[in-house]
């Protein structure tokens, strides 16, 4: 195994990507309940808005934020010649996603504790 | 190379849609989402179109990504034709299902 | 280096594996007395010639130009002959050496590079010059030559190839070395087949399979940048016909002095 | 003989450096379908790739700026202006460099083929450095009186080797990578093939061919401080000698003036070609004493001797006084970075010195083998001093002795030699094969004989380690058969070599496995070192004069009267060398011997 910032970023991107795909299909299923009327929809929605799922949501947020920022980093590298700054860019993405996740996570927790 | 390009284009589209989605769904109140909330929003045609486009790009991006992840394995690489078709079919089915849902919302 | 270091003995921990007799690889320790300027390759030579003749590795030039001695030293791919041992001694006075990762092991540090050379052949590494060969050299500007520098300095050591996680998953991927070679030919104003080459690298196992992991840059003992070459190929692959036309235009002037 | 054990090709080339690959590629290009190349290391690892400075050819692309003297800056020659360089000048420089021991017909051919070969390299894709108007750029080199070293930064050999290898692949040459050739089969003066170990599996096979060509490179590994690769163990010369071919001028070994201190790696002559100085402990540019005209760019034998004298007289640098400084600081960062990047890397990695900021410690290092297998200008191997040939045996490159380098080679002439004569050998082989050459039967079972020999080595539970013998040999060769030689030293060197040959019989091979046994190949290589080192020492002892790289303190003068001739060494029935001599081809009207002053 060959670990490096590039390798870690790739692994995280992959894991978050696959996690997001799984979430996407769950999400489709939840929203799809709308076809079956208000009750079913609200029931499914409530099922995924319990405290446990709030924690899941934080993980989801982390995944989205990291994946998106890392995606931006990749796009930048593709379209501008930035391979020299690969390590700096990686750490920038890493720290930015940590901050955003933390901010969002605190908000989610606060809402949860306030009972929405 | 085509998958690669699709992945980038859809990523750029997603950057737009996801930001919009996140802001309007999660960063502006009300924070507890119910049927009514969703219904209210999705009843406007603009939102319908935005969300259908969002749905399409995210599905394309997700399946192109999954296809990449799977075909990176040498054993799967040999079946990449079949896998590509499977991904396309999943995208179409999921898109029909999701679009129907979005369309169904009426006040 | 201080005098204490000269006297120091280090433990060289080597991954041993001979598929004919061993079920799986195991680590073996050797003690080596350092001298100033000693390289990892010198240490291996000392072990092989005086302690254990069965320790096996490839080497030839001794100064980082032939590409034989790429191996995995303390978790990094590099050339044993270009690495002073003193830089690698870890806190517990140990240096750990193994074969290049992701490749089948033939014996100890000797790996099977078959897939590596197959990929090299796939990009048709040879130049395909124009049909009407002039009496004198083709004219190229120094800028055109400089653009090829990275690709042309590659010694085909495989450090990049065997650090790339995609290679770990899929040996069908062309790999950074072959793509760098493709880049060399595609950018050479004398080559007549850039579109064909760009076609080859834009197949499913070409540039699209690179996930910009960057290990290849970090690993390259010559300080080359295969990723940038891959990025360039990706861009050129989008417009191969146009690029080929521009090339044909350039080749009309291959016999004429470069205007200053 | 089991048939599955025998491999057959039209042509077998041993060695995948420039010489071997050129021959194989050219033979294939000229219509021979079945060409195979065997190399003990992967072809692209061949030592040709280590050459840095350049390849000589009269192209007349650049000249010194008018009025700036012989060491002034260079500029491209505008179209229409008179050339500054000529074939005659290149010939004269080479002849003078060789101390008149070079055969002038061969030199003429090399010089005249040179532009064509370099242009062919360019057409095949070699990336040369360029002049402003896009021609191949040229630099100065030691002993050359015009800038004629065509270069690609400081990795010329590397790009040449990769280019020619790629072309050989394009022409469907078959490469056997990591096959160690251990025996050459010549019977009744007809070449039958070679025996080789497939290093990967340890299998020993007979390979038959209509023609066998050797391009196995040099023998610098016989010395302690050397610029040569581990692979340069002179296998080719030893195999040919053991098979009954003669060896020529083995006593001429070139010591390069600028090997990195202690390591021996080459700091290319281009360092001086680009304007670097040599400095002793007192900070003097001491070359003004020895070669007031050419200074640092005098030929290598002279500069190395001058350095050694400085060192011997106590004006060396470093702790042990065995070093000299190569000072390039005045060249400036930009020039060093663009023209000498690899050299800078080497100095930083191994001497912890950045040439941009500090002088680099260097010392003379064993570098090139002028001697080797005697051939005609078409690569055909001579059977004796009368000029008879061995049927189907060819050689080119450093392993051969045509002889274009005579007693001392000029820098950049050997990449040229390997290319020119490799190509000529390829053409000659193609003609030989297409002209109806036959596959001659192999007497007995040479593969089995070699298998037994290897088994004996494994079974021999001796007490001697190969490395100890090799190290003792290297010390002897460096101290007594090195830059300066005398009768006493050479005699004792010969005794020691005989003694080492005896010790070798008591050898112990540590690794007895079949798979990738490099311990075995190192052992075989050691036996080759012992074989040809004896010839170097014996030839040097016989030659009672100083000429080129051969410098006898007890005979400090060149002696054309008795020694203007090539040494030929033959293996006698009792296994000891027997010497005969062969005249030198000299164009008496054009390039008669002169005193050699720089
Ligand atoms: C550091 C350095 C720098 C140099 N710089 C210059 C320069 O700037 N200009 C210049 O003109 N010259 C230079 N030279 C000299 C020049 O590089 C060599 O003389 C030339 O490259 C020799 O080429 P070759 O093809 O004869 O042999 P090599 O390139 O040495 O190839 C030998 C081949 O034979 C094979 N071989 C050997 N033994 C066996 C065996 N038993 N079985 C199978 N295969 C075998 C090897 O695997 C290898 O492929 C330099 C030399 C050195 C050492
Ligand atoms: C702003 C949002 C997003 C951006 C900018 C983005 C960007 C990218 C990029 C550039 C890649 C290519 C990586 C590579 O080839 O190595 C990628 C891969 C991927 N993306 Fe996204 N993405 C976003 C959102 C999403 C979402 C919402 C999902 C899930 C539904 C997703 C799932 C995936 C998957 C599965 C991959 C493949 C992973 C891999 O190849 O390593 N992405 N993304
Ligand atoms: S790019 Fe660098 S690491 Fe890769 S083969 Fe070439 S020299 Fe080695
Ligand atoms: S490590 Fe591999 S994935 Fe691409 S950037 Fe280098 S080739
Ligand atoms: S021995 Fe040649 S690169 Fe290390």
Short mmCIF file of N, CA, C and O in Angstrom, two decimals, chain C residues 117-185:
data_model
loop_
_atom_site.label_atom_id
_atom_site.label_comp_id
_atom_site.label_asym_id
_atom_site.label_seq_id
_atom_site.Cartn_x
_atom_site.Cartn_y
_atom_site.Cartn_z
N UNK C 117 6.08 -3.30 -18.98
CA UNK C 117 6.62 -3.21 -20.34
C UNK C 117 5.53 -3.40 -21.39
O UNK C 117 5.61 -2.84 -22.48
N UNK C 118 4.51 -4.21 -21.07
CA UNK C 118 3.41 -4.36 -22.03
C UNK C 118 2.71 -3.04 -22.26
O UNK C 118 2.38 -2.68 -23.39
N UNK C 119 2.50 -2.31 -21.17
CA UNK C 119 1.83 -1.02 -21.31
C UNK C 119 2.70 -0.05 -22.10
O UNK C 119 2.20 0.73 -22.92
N UNK C 120 4.01 -0.12 -21.86
CA UNK C 120 4.96 0.72 -22.60
C UNK C 120 4.84 0.44 -24.10
O UNK C 120 4.79 1.36 -24.92
N UNK C 121 4.73 -0.84 -24.47
CA UNK C 121 4.61 -1.19 -25.88
C UNK C 121 3.28 -0.72 -26.47
O UNK C 121 3.20 -0.39 -27.65
N UNK C 122 2.24 -0.71 -25.63
CA UNK C 122 0.91 -0.37 -26.16
C UNK C 122 0.84 1.04 -26.70
O UNK C 122 0.06 1.32 -27.60
N UNK C 123 1.63 1.97 -26.13
CA UNK C 123 1.56 3.34 -26.64
C UNK C 123 2.48 3.55 -27.84
O UNK C 123 2.64 4.67 -28.31
N UNK C 124 3.05 2.47 -28.37
CA UNK C 124 3.97 2.57 -29.52
C UNK C 124 5.04 3.63 -29.25
O UNK C 124 4.99 4.75 -29.78
N UNK C 125 6.01 3.28 -28.42
CA UNK C 125 6.97 4.27 -27.95
C UNK C 125 7.86 4.89 -29.04
O UNK C 125 8.47 5.92 -28.81
N UNK C 126 7.90 4.26 -30.19
CA UNK C 126 8.81 4.76 -31.23
C UNK C 126 8.22 5.95 -31.97
O UNK C 126 7.01 6.08 -32.13
N UNK C 127 9.12 6.82 -32.44
CA UNK C 127 8.68 7.96 -33.26
C UNK C 127 8.27 7.47 -34.65
O UNK C 127 8.89 6.58 -35.20
N UNK C 128 7.21 8.06 -35.19
CA UNK C 128 6.82 7.78 -36.57
C UNK C 128 7.05 9.05 -37.38
O UNK C 128 6.19 9.93 -37.44
N UNK C 129 8.25 9.18 -37.98
CA UNK C 129 8.62 10.44 -38.63
C UNK C 129 7.93 10.58 -39.99
O UNK C 129 7.39 9.62 -40.52
N UNK C 130 7.94 11.80 -40.56
CA UNK C 130 7.35 12.01 -41.88
C UNK C 130 8.05 11.14 -42.93
O UNK C 130 9.18 10.70 -42.73
N UNK C 131 7.36 10.94 -44.05
CA UNK C 131 7.90 10.06 -45.08
C UNK C 131 9.13 10.63 -45.78
O UNK C 131 10.10 9.93 -46.02
N UNK C 132 9.05 11.92 -46.11
CA UNK C 132 10.19 12.49 -46.83
C UNK C 132 11.24 12.97 -45.83
O UNK C 132 11.15 14.05 -45.26
N UNK C 133 12.20 12.08 -45.62
CA UNK C 133 13.27 12.36 -44.66
C UNK C 133 14.29 13.29 -45.32
O UNK C 133 14.81 12.98 -46.38
N UNK C 134 14.59 14.43 -44.70
CA UNK C 134 15.57 15.34 -45.31
C UNK C 134 16.99 14.82 -45.11
O UNK C 134 17.22 13.84 -44.40
N UNK C 135 17.93 15.48 -45.75
CA UNK C 135 19.32 15.09 -45.62
C UNK C 135 19.86 15.50 -44.25
O UNK C 135 20.61 14.79 -43.62
N UNK C 136 19.44 16.70 -43.83
CA UNK C 136 19.89 17.22 -42.53
C UNK C 136 18.84 16.94 -41.47
O UNK C 136 17.80 16.36 -41.73
N UNK C 137 19.12 17.41 -40.25
CA UNK C 137 18.19 17.20 -39.15
C UNK C 137 16.89 17.97 -39.37
O UNK C 137 16.88 18.98 -40.06
N UNK C 138 15.79 17.47 -38.77
CA UNK C 138 14.57 18.25 -38.70
C UNK C 138 14.85 19.45 -37.80
O UNK C 138 15.55 19.31 -36.79
N UNK C 139 14.27 20.60 -38.14
CA UNK C 139 14.49 21.76 -37.28
C UNK C 139 13.45 21.79 -36.16
O UNK C 139 12.26 21.67 -36.40
N UNK C 140 13.95 21.94 -34.94
CA UNK C 140 13.06 22.08 -33.78
C UNK C 140 13.58 23.24 -32.96
O UNK C 140 14.79 23.43 -32.86
N UNK C 141 12.69 24.00 -32.35
CA UNK C 141 13.17 25.08 -31.50
C UNK C 141 13.52 24.52 -30.13
O UNK C 141 13.04 23.45 -29.74
N UNK C 142 14.36 25.24 -29.41
CA UNK C 142 14.73 24.79 -28.07
C UNK C 142 13.48 24.72 -27.18
O UNK C 142 13.39 23.86 -26.31
N UNK C 143 12.49 25.59 -27.42
CA UNK C 143 11.26 25.54 -26.63
C UNK C 143 10.53 24.21 -26.87
O UNK C 143 10.04 23.58 -25.94
N UNK C 144 10.50 23.79 -28.12
CA UNK C 144 9.85 22.51 -28.43
C UNK C 144 10.59 21.36 -27.75
O UNK C 144 9.98 20.41 -27.27
N UNK C 145 11.92 21.47 -27.70
CA UNK C 145 12.72 20.45 -27.03
C UNK C 145 12.45 20.47 -25.53
O UNK C 145 12.24 19.43 -24.90
N UNK C 146 12.42 21.67 -24.96
CA UNK C 146 12.21 21.78 -23.51
C UNK C 146 10.87 21.20 -23.09
O UNK C 146 10.75 20.63 -22.00
N UNK C 147 9.86 21.33 -23.94
CA UNK C 147 8.54 20.81 -23.60
C UNK C 147 8.58 19.30 -23.42
O UNK C 147 7.75 18.71 -22.73
N UNK C 148 9.56 18.65 -24.04
CA UNK C 148 9.65 17.20 -23.96
C UNK C 148 10.51 16.74 -22.79
O UNK C 148 10.60 15.55 -22.51
N UNK C 149 11.14 17.71 -22.11
CA UNK C 149 12.15 17.37 -21.13
C UNK C 149 11.71 16.30 -20.14
O UNK C 149 12.36 15.29 -19.94
N UNK C 150 10.55 16.51 -19.50
CA UNK C 150 10.11 15.59 -18.46
C UNK C 150 9.98 14.17 -18.98
O UNK C 150 10.41 13.22 -18.35
N UNK C 151 9.36 14.08 -20.16
CA UNK C 151 9.08 12.74 -20.67
C UNK C 151 10.36 12.05 -21.12
O UNK C 151 10.52 10.85 -20.96
N UNK C 152 11.29 12.83 -21.63
CA UNK C 152 12.46 12.23 -22.23
C UNK C 152 13.47 11.83 -21.16
O UNK C 152 14.29 10.93 -21.35
N UNK C 153 13.37 12.45 -19.98
CA UNK C 153 14.30 12.11 -18.91
C UNK C 153 13.87 10.87 -18.13
O UNK C 153 14.58 10.42 -17.24
N UNK C 154 12.74 10.29 -18.47
CA UNK C 154 12.23 9.13 -17.72
C UNK C 154 13.13 7.92 -17.94
O UNK C 154 13.47 7.58 -19.06
N UNK C 155 13.51 7.27 -16.84
CA UNK C 155 14.41 6.12 -16.95
C UNK C 155 13.68 4.79 -16.85
O UNK C 155 14.28 3.74 -16.71
N UNK C 156 12.36 4.82 -16.88
CA UNK C 156 11.55 3.59 -16.87
C UNK C 156 11.87 2.71 -15.67
O UNK C 156 12.02 1.49 -15.79
N UNK C 157 11.96 3.36 -14.51
CA UNK C 157 12.29 2.59 -13.31
C UNK C 157 11.07 1.92 -12.71
O UNK C 157 11.18 0.96 -11.96
N UNK C 158 9.89 2.47 -12.98
CA UNK C 158 8.67 1.85 -12.47
C UNK C 158 8.25 2.30 -11.08
O UNK C 158 7.26 1.81 -10.55
N UNK C 159 8.97 3.24 -10.49
CA UNK C 159 8.60 3.71 -9.15
C UNK C 159 7.20 4.33 -9.17
O UNK C 159 6.40 4.12 -8.26
N UNK C 160 6.92 5.06 -10.24
CA UNK C 160 5.60 5.70 -10.35
C UNK C 160 4.53 4.65 -10.54
O UNK C 160 3.51 4.64 -9.85
N UNK C 161 4.78 3.77 -11.48
CA UNK C 161 3.80 2.73 -11.83
C UNK C 161 3.36 1.97 -10.60
O UNK C 161 2.18 1.76 -10.36
N UNK C 162 4.33 1.57 -9.82
CA UNK C 162 4.00 0.69 -8.70
C UNK C 162 3.60 1.48 -7.47
O UNK C 162 3.41 0.90 -6.41
N UNK C 163 3.45 2.80 -7.58
CA UNK C 163 2.91 3.54 -6.44
C UNK C 163 1.47 3.93 -6.71
O UNK C 163 0.76 4.38 -5.84
N UNK C 164 1.05 3.75 -7.96
CA UNK C 164 -0.28 4.21 -8.36
C UNK C 164 -1.34 3.21 -7.92
O UNK C 164 -1.30 2.04 -8.30
N UNK C 165 -2.29 3.70 -7.12
CA UNK C 165 -3.31 2.80 -6.57
C UNK C 165 -4.15 2.16 -7.68
O UNK C 165 -4.64 1.04 -7.51
N UNK C 166 -4.32 2.84 -8.79
CA UNK C 166 -5.11 2.27 -9.87
C UNK C 166 -4.42 1.02 -10.41
O UNK C 166 -5.07 0.01 -10.71
N UNK C 167 -3.09 1.06 -10.51
CA UNK C 167 -2.34 -0.11 -10.94
C UNK C 167 -2.56 -1.25 -9.94
O UNK C 167 -2.67 -2.42 -10.31
N UNK C 168 -2.63 -0.87 -8.67
CA UNK C 168 -2.90 -1.88 -7.64
C UNK C 168 -4.20 -2.61 -7.91
O UNK C 168 -4.32 -3.80 -7.63
N UNK C 169 -5.18 -1.89 -8.46
CA UNK C 169 -6.48 -2.51 -8.72
C UNK C 169 -6.53 -3.15 -10.10
O UNK C 169 -7.18 -4.18 -10.28
N UNK C 170 -5.87 -2.54 -11.07
CA UNK C 170 -6.13 -2.89 -12.45
C UNK C 170 -4.89 -2.76 -13.32
O UNK C 170 -4.48 -1.67 -13.68
N UNK C 171 -4.31 -3.89 -13.69
CA UNK C 171 -3.09 -3.87 -14.49
C UNK C 171 -3.37 -3.54 -15.96
O UNK C 171 -2.46 -3.47 -16.78
N UNK C 172 -4.64 -3.35 -16.30
CA UNK C 172 -4.94 -2.97 -17.68
C UNK C 172 -4.72 -1.48 -17.91
O UNK C 172 -4.63 -1.03 -19.05
N UNK C 173 -4.70 -0.73 -16.83
CA UNK C 173 -4.45 0.72 -16.92
C UNK C 173 -3.07 0.96 -17.54
O UNK C 173 -2.10 0.29 -17.19
N UNK C 174 -2.98 1.93 -18.44
CA UNK C 174 -1.70 2.19 -19.11
C UNK C 174 -0.60 2.56 -18.13
O UNK C 174 0.55 2.16 -18.27
N UNK C 175 -0.95 3.36 -17.14
CA UNK C 175 0.04 3.71 -16.13
C UNK C 175 0.80 4.98 -16.47
O UNK C 175 0.92 5.36 -17.64
N UNK C 176 1.32 5.65 -15.45
CA UNK C 176 1.98 6.94 -15.65
C UNK C 176 3.18 6.89 -16.61
O UNK C 176 3.36 7.81 -17.40
N UNK C 177 3.98 5.81 -16.55
CA UNK C 177 5.18 5.77 -17.40
C UNK C 177 4.82 5.72 -18.87
O UNK C 177 5.40 6.42 -19.69
N UNK C 178 3.81 4.89 -19.20
CA UNK C 178 3.43 4.75 -20.61
C UNK C 178 2.76 6.02 -21.10
O UNK C 178 2.96 6.44 -22.25
N UNK C 179 1.99 6.64 -20.23
CA UNK C 179 1.33 7.88 -20.63
C UNK C 179 2.36 8.99 -20.83
O UNK C 179 2.24 9.82 -21.72
N UNK C 180 3.39 8.97 -19.99
CA UNK C 180 4.47 9.95 -20.16
C UNK C 180 5.16 9.74 -21.50
O UNK C 180 5.52 10.69 -22.20
N UNK C 181 5.35 8.49 -21.87
CA UNK C 181 5.98 8.19 -23.15
C UNK C 181 5.07 8.63 -24.29
O UNK C 181 5.52 9.23 -25.28
N UNK C 182 3.78 8.37 -24.15
CA UNK C 182 2.82 8.81 -25.17
C UNK C 182 2.88 10.33 -25.32
O UNK C 182 2.89 10.86 -26.43
N UNK C 183 2.97 11.00 -24.18
CA UNK C 183 3.08 12.46 -24.18
C UNK C 183 4.31 12.90 -24.97
O UNK C 183 4.25 13.82 -25.78
N UNK C 184 5.44 12.20 -24.75
CA UNK C 184 6.68 12.54 -25.46
C UNK C 184 6.46 12.51 -26.97
O UNK C 184 6.87 13.41 -27.69
N UNK C 185 5.80 11.47 -27.44
CA UNK C 185 5.60 11.33 -28.89
C UNK C 185 4.53 12.29 -29.40
O UNK C 185 4.67 12.85 -30.48
#
